[in-house]
Tab-separated table of C-alpha atoms in Angstrom:
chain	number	residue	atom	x	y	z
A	1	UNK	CA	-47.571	-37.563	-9.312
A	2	UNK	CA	-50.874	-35.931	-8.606
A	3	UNK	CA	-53.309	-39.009	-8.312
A	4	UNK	CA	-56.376	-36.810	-7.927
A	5	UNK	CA	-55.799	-35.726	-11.483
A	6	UNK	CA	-56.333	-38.909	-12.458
A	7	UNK	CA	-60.041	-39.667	-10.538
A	8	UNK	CA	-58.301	-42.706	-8.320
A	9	UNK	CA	-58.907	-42.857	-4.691
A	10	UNK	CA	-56.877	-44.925	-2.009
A	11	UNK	CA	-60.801	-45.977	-1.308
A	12	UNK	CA	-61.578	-47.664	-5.345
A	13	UNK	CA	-61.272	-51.282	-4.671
A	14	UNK	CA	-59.884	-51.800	-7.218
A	15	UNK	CA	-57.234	-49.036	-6.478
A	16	UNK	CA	-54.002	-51.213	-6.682
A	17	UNK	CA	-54.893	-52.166	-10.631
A	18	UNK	CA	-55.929	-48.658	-11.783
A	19	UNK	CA	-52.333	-47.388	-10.775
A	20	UNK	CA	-50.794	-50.650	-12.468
A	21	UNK	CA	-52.909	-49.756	-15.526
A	22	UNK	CA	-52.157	-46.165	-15.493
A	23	UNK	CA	-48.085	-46.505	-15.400
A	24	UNK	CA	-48.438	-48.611	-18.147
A	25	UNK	CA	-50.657	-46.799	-20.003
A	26	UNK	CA	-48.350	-43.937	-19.277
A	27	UNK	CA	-44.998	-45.816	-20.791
A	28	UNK	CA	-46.834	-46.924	-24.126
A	29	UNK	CA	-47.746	-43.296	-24.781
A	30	UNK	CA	-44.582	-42.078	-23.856
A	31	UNK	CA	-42.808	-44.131	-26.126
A	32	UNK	CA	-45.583	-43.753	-29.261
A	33	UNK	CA	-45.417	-39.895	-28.959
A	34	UNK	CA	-41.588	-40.191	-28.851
A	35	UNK	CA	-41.341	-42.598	-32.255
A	36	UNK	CA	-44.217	-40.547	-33.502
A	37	UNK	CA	-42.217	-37.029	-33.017
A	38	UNK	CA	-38.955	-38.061	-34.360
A	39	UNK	CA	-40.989	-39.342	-37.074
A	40	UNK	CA	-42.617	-36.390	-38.227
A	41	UNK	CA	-38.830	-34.375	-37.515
A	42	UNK	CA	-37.438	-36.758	-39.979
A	43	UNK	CA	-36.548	-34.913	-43.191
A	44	UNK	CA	-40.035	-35.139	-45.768
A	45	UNK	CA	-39.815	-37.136	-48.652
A	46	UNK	CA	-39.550	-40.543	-49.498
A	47	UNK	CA	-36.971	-42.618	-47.721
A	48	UNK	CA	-34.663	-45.944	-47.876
A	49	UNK	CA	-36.936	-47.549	-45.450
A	50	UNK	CA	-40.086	-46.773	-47.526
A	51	UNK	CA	-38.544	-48.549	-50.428
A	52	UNK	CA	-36.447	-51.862	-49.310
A	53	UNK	CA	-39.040	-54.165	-50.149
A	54	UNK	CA	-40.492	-54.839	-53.591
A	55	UNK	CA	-43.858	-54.760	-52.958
A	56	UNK	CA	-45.346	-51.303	-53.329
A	57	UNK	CA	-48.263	-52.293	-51.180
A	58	UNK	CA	-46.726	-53.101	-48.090
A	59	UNK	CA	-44.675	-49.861	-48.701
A	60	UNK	CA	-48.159	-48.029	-48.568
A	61	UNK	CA	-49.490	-49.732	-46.102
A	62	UNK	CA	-46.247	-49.302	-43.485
A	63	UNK	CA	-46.056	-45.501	-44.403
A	64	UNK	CA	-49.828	-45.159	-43.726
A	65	UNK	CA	-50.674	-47.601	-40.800
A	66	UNK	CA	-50.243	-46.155	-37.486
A	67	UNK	CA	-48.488	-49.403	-35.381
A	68	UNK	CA	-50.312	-50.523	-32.447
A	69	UNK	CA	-48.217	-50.843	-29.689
A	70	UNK	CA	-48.568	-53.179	-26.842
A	71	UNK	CA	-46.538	-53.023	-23.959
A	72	UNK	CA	-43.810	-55.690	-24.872
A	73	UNK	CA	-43.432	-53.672	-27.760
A	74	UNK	CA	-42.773	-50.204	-26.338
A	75	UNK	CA	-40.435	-52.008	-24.146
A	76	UNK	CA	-38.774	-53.163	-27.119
A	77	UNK	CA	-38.777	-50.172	-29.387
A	78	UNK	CA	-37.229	-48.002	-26.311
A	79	UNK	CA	-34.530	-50.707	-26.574
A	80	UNK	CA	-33.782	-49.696	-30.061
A	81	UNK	CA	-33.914	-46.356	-29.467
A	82	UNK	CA	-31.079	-45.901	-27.094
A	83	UNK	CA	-29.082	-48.446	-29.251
A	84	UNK	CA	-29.189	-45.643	-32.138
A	85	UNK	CA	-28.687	-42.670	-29.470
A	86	UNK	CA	-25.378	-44.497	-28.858
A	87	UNK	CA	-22.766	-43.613	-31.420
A	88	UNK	CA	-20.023	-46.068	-32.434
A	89	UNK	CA	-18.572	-44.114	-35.191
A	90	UNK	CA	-17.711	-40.111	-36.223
A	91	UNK	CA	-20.825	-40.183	-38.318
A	92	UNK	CA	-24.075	-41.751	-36.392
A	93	UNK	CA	-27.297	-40.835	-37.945
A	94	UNK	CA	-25.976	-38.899	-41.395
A	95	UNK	CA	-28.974	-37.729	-43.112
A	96	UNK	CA	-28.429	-37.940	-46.623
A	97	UNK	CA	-30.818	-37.489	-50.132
A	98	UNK	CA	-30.076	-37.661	-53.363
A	99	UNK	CA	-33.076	-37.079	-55.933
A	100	UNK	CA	-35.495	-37.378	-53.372
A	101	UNK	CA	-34.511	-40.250	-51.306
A	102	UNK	CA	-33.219	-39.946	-47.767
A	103	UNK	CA	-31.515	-41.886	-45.568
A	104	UNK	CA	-30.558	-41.665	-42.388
A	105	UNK	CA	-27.023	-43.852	-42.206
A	106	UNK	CA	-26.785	-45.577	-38.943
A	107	UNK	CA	-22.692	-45.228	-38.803
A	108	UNK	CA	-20.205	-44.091	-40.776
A	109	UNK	CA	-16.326	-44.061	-40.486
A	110	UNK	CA	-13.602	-44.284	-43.213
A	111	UNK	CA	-15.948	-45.995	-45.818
A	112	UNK	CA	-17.430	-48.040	-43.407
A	113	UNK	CA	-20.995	-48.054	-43.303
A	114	UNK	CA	-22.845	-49.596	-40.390
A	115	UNK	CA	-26.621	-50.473	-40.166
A	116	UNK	CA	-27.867	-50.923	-36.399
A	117	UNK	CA	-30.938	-53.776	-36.109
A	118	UNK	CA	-32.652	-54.996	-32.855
A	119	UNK	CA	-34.093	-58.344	-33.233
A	120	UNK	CA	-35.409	-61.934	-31.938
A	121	UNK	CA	-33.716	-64.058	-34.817
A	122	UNK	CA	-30.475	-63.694	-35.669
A	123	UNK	CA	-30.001	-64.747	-39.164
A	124	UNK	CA	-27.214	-66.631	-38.678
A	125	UNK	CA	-25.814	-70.514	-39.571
A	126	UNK	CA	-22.884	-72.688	-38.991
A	127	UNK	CA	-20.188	-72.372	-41.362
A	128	UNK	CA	-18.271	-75.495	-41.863
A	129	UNK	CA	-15.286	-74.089	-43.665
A	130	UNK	CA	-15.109	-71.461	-40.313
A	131	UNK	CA	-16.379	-74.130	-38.067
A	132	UNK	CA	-18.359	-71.154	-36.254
A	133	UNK	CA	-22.275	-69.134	-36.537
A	134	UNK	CA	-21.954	-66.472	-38.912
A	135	UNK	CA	-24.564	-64.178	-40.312
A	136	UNK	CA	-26.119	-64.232	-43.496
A	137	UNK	CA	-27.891	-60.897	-44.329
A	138	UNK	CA	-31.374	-60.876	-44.855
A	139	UNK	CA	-32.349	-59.894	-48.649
A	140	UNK	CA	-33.971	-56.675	-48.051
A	141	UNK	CA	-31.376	-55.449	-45.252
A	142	UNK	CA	-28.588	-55.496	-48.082
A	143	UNK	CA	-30.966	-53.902	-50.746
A	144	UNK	CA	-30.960	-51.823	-47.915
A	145	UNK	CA	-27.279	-50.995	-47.213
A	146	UNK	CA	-26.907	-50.822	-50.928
A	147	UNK	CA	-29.340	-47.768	-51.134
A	148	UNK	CA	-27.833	-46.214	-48.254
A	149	UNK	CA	-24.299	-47.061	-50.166
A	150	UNK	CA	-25.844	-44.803	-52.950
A	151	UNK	CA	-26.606	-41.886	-51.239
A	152	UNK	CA	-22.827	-41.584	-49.562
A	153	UNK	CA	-21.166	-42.261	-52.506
A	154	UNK	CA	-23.461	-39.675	-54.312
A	155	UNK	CA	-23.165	-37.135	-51.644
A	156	UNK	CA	-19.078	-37.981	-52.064
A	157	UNK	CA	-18.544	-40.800	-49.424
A	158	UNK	CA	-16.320	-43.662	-50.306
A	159	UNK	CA	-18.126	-47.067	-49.095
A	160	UNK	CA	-15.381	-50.100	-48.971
A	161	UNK	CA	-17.254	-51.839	-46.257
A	162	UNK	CA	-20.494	-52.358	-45.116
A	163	UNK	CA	-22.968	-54.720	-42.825
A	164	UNK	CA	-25.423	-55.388	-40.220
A	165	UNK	CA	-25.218	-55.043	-36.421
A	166	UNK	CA	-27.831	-57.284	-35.258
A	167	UNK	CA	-28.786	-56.698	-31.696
A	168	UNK	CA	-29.866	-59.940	-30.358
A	169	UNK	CA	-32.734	-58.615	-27.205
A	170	UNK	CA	-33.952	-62.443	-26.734
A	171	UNK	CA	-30.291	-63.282	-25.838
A	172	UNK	CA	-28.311	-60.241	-25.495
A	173	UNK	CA	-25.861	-61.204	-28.253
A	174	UNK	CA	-24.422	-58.661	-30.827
A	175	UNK	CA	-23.571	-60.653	-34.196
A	176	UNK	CA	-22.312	-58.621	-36.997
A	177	UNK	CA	-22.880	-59.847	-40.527
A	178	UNK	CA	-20.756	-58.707	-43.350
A	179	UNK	CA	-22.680	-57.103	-46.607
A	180	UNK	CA	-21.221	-59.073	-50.028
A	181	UNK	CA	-22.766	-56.248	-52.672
A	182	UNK	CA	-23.186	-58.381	-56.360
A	183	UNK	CA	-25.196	-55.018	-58.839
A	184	UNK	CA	-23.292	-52.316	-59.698
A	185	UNK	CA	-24.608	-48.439	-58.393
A	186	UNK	CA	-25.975	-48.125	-61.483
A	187	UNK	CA	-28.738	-51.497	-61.048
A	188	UNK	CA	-29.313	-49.857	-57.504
A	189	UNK	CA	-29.872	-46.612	-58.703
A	190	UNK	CA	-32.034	-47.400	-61.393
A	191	UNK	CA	-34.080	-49.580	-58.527
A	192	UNK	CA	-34.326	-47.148	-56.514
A	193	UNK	CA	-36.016	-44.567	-58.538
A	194	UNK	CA	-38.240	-46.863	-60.293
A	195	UNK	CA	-39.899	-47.701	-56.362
A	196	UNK	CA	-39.662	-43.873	-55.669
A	197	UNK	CA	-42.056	-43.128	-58.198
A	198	UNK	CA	-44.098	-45.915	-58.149
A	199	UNK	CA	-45.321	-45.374	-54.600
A	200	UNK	CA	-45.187	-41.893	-54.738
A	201	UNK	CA	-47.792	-42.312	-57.670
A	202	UNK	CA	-50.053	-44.574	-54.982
A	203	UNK	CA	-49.603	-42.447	-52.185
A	204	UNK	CA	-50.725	-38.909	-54.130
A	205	UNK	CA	-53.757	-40.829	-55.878
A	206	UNK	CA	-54.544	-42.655	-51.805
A	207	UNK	CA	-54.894	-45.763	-54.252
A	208	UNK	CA	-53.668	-48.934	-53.219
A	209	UNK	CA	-51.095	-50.551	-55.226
A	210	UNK	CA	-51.584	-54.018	-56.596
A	211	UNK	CA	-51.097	-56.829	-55.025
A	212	UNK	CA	-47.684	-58.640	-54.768
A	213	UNK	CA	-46.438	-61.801	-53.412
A	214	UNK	CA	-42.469	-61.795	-54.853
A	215	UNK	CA	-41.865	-62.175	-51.241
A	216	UNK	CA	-43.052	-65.207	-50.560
A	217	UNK	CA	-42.205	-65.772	-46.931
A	218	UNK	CA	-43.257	-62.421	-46.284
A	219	UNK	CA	-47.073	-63.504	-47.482
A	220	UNK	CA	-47.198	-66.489	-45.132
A	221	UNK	CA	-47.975	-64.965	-42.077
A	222	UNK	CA	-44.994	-62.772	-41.335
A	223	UNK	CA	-46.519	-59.307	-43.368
A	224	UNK	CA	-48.073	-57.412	-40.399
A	225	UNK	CA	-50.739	-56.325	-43.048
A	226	UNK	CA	-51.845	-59.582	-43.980
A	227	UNK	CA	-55.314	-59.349	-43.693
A	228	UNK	CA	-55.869	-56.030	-44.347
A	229	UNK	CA	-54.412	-56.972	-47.919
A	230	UNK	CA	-56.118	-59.712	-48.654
A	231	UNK	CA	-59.547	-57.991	-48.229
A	232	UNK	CA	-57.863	-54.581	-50.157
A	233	UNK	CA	-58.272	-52.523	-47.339
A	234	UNK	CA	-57.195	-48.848	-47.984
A	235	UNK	CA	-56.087	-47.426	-44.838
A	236	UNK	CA	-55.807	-44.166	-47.364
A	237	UNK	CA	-60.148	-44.172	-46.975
A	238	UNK	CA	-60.392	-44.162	-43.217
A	239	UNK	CA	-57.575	-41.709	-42.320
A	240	UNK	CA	-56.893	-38.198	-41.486
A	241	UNK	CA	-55.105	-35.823	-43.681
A	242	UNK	CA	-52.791	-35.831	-39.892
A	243	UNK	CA	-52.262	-39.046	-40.398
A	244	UNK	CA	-51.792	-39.639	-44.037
A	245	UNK	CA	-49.235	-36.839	-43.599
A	246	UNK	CA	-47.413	-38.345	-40.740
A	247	UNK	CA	-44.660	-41.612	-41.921
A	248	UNK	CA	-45.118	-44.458	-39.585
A	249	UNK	CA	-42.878	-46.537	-41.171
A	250	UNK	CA	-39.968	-46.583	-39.497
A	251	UNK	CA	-41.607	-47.515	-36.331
A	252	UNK	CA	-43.700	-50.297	-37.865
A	253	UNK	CA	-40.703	-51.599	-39.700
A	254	UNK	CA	-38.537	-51.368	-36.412
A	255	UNK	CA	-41.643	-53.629	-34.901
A	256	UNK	CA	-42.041	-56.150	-37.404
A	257	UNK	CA	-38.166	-56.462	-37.604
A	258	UNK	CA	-37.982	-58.185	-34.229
A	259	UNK	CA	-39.809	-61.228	-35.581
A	260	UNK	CA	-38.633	-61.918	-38.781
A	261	UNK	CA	-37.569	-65.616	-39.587
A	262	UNK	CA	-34.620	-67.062	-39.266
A	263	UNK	CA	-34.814	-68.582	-43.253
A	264	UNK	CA	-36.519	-66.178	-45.879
C-alpha cells in the first residue's frame, strides 16, 4: 500500500491514528460500493423487498435513502453477504418477476423455499406444548415469503414449504422458523399489485406518500426514518437523478433488520 498516496508521513504525530482511520475508512467504502453495485445489477423494477410493509412511505423512503453506514454496520452487512454467497440448495438467488415484481428467492429445492435473515433478535418463545424456543415469524417476513411464494408458483414452481433462516450474529445461533401461510394466492396477489402501483405512482410524481402508522411498533422508534417523516421530509427534493435512480433498499432493509424487536 503506497502511503505517500495518501499525504501520511512516518513524521505526522499523529501518524499511528491516520492509518487506523484510513483502513477503516477503506472497509466502509469497500463494503458501500459493493451493496451499492449489486444493487444497481439487480434486475429494474419494483421488487418484494420494496413492498413487504404496508406503509407506502417507508417504502419510498428505503428505496430513496442512501443508508449511512458506520463501521459496526459494514462489519455486519459483509456478514450477510457471504451468508447469501453460500448456497444451501440447487436454486440460491432465483430471480424471478411476474407483472413487474421481482424477487430474488434466497433458496429453493423441491418446493421448498428458504429466506436467509441476519439478525440481533431472534423472534423466538418457549413453547410449552414442545417444551423448547421456537420461532414465530415476524409479520412482514411471511407477507414476505408469501410474495416470493407467488412469483415461483407463477413462474411454475410448486411451494409446499417455506420459512425463515434467522442468522443469530449476537450469538452465533441459526434458528429456523417455519412459515404457516392463512390467504389464498389470490389475497396475495391482489396485495401485491395494489402496493406496486401505489408506490410506483409516488415514486414517478417524487411525492411523498401519506403518512401511515398501521405498524405501530414500527412508529415507536424502530422506523429508521422516523424523523424525517414526522417533519415530511422528501428525500425525492434533495437528490440526484443518480440517486433517485439507484434502489437502496435492500441494503437499508438488511440494516434495520438486525435490530428489530423481539415482540411486534
Amino acid at each position: 500500500m503506497n502511503w505517500t498516496d495518501l499525504s501520511i508521513k512516518k513524521t505526522d504525530s499523529d501518524y499511528e491514528k491516520k492509518i487506523e482511520m484510513f483502513v477503516e475508512r477503506r472497509f466502509q467504502e469497500r463494503i458501500f460500493n459493493f451493496m451499492s453495485g449489486n444493487t444497481g445489477d439487480r434486475k429494474p423494477g419494483v421488487h418484494v423487498s420494496d413492498l413487504v410493509y404496508p406503509c407506502t412511505r417507508k417504502a419510498y423512503y428505503a428505496r430513496l435513502t442512501p443508508p449511512n453506514l458506520d463501521t459496526k454496520g459494514a462489519i455486519t452487512l459483509y456478514t450477510g453477504i457471504k451468508v447469501h454467497e453460500m448456497p444451501l440448495s440447487e436454486n440460491c438467488e432465483l430471480t424471478l418477476e411476474w407483472n413487474g415484481i421481482v424477487g430474488t428467492i434466497d433458496e429453493y429445492e423441491n418446493g421448498l423455499l428458504i429466506d436467509k435473515k441476519t439478525t440481533r433478535n431472534v423472534p423466538k418463545y418457549y413453547n410449552r406444548s414442545r417444551k423448547e424456543q421456537v420461532v414465530s415469524l415476524r409479520s412482514h417476513h411471511l407477507t414476505q415469503l408469501e410474495y416470493y411464494k407467488v412469483l415461483l408458483e407463477e413462474n411454475g414452481y410448486d411451494v409446499d414449504e417455506a420459512g425463515i433462516l434467522y442468522i443469530d450474529v449476537n450469538e452465533s445461533e441459526v434458528w429456523f422458523g417455519r412459515a404457516k401461510f392463512s390467504r389464498t394466492s389470490e389475497e396475495v396477489k391482489q396485495e401485491m399489485i395494489q402496493r406496486k402501483t401505489m408506490l410506483e405512482t409516488f415514486l414517478n410524481a417524487r411525492k411523498l406518500p401519506p403518512f401511515d402508522n398501521s405498524i405501530r411498533w414500527m412508529c415507536m422508534g424502530y422506523c429508521p426514518y422516523q424523523q424525517a417523516c414526522a417533519l415530511n421530509r422528501n428525500p425525492a427534493e434533495h437528490l440526484s437523478d443518480e440517486y433517485l435512480n439507484t434502489r437502496w433498499t435492500d441494503i437499508n432493509n438488511m440494516i434495520e433488520e438486525l435490530n428489530e424487536p423481539i415482540e411486534e
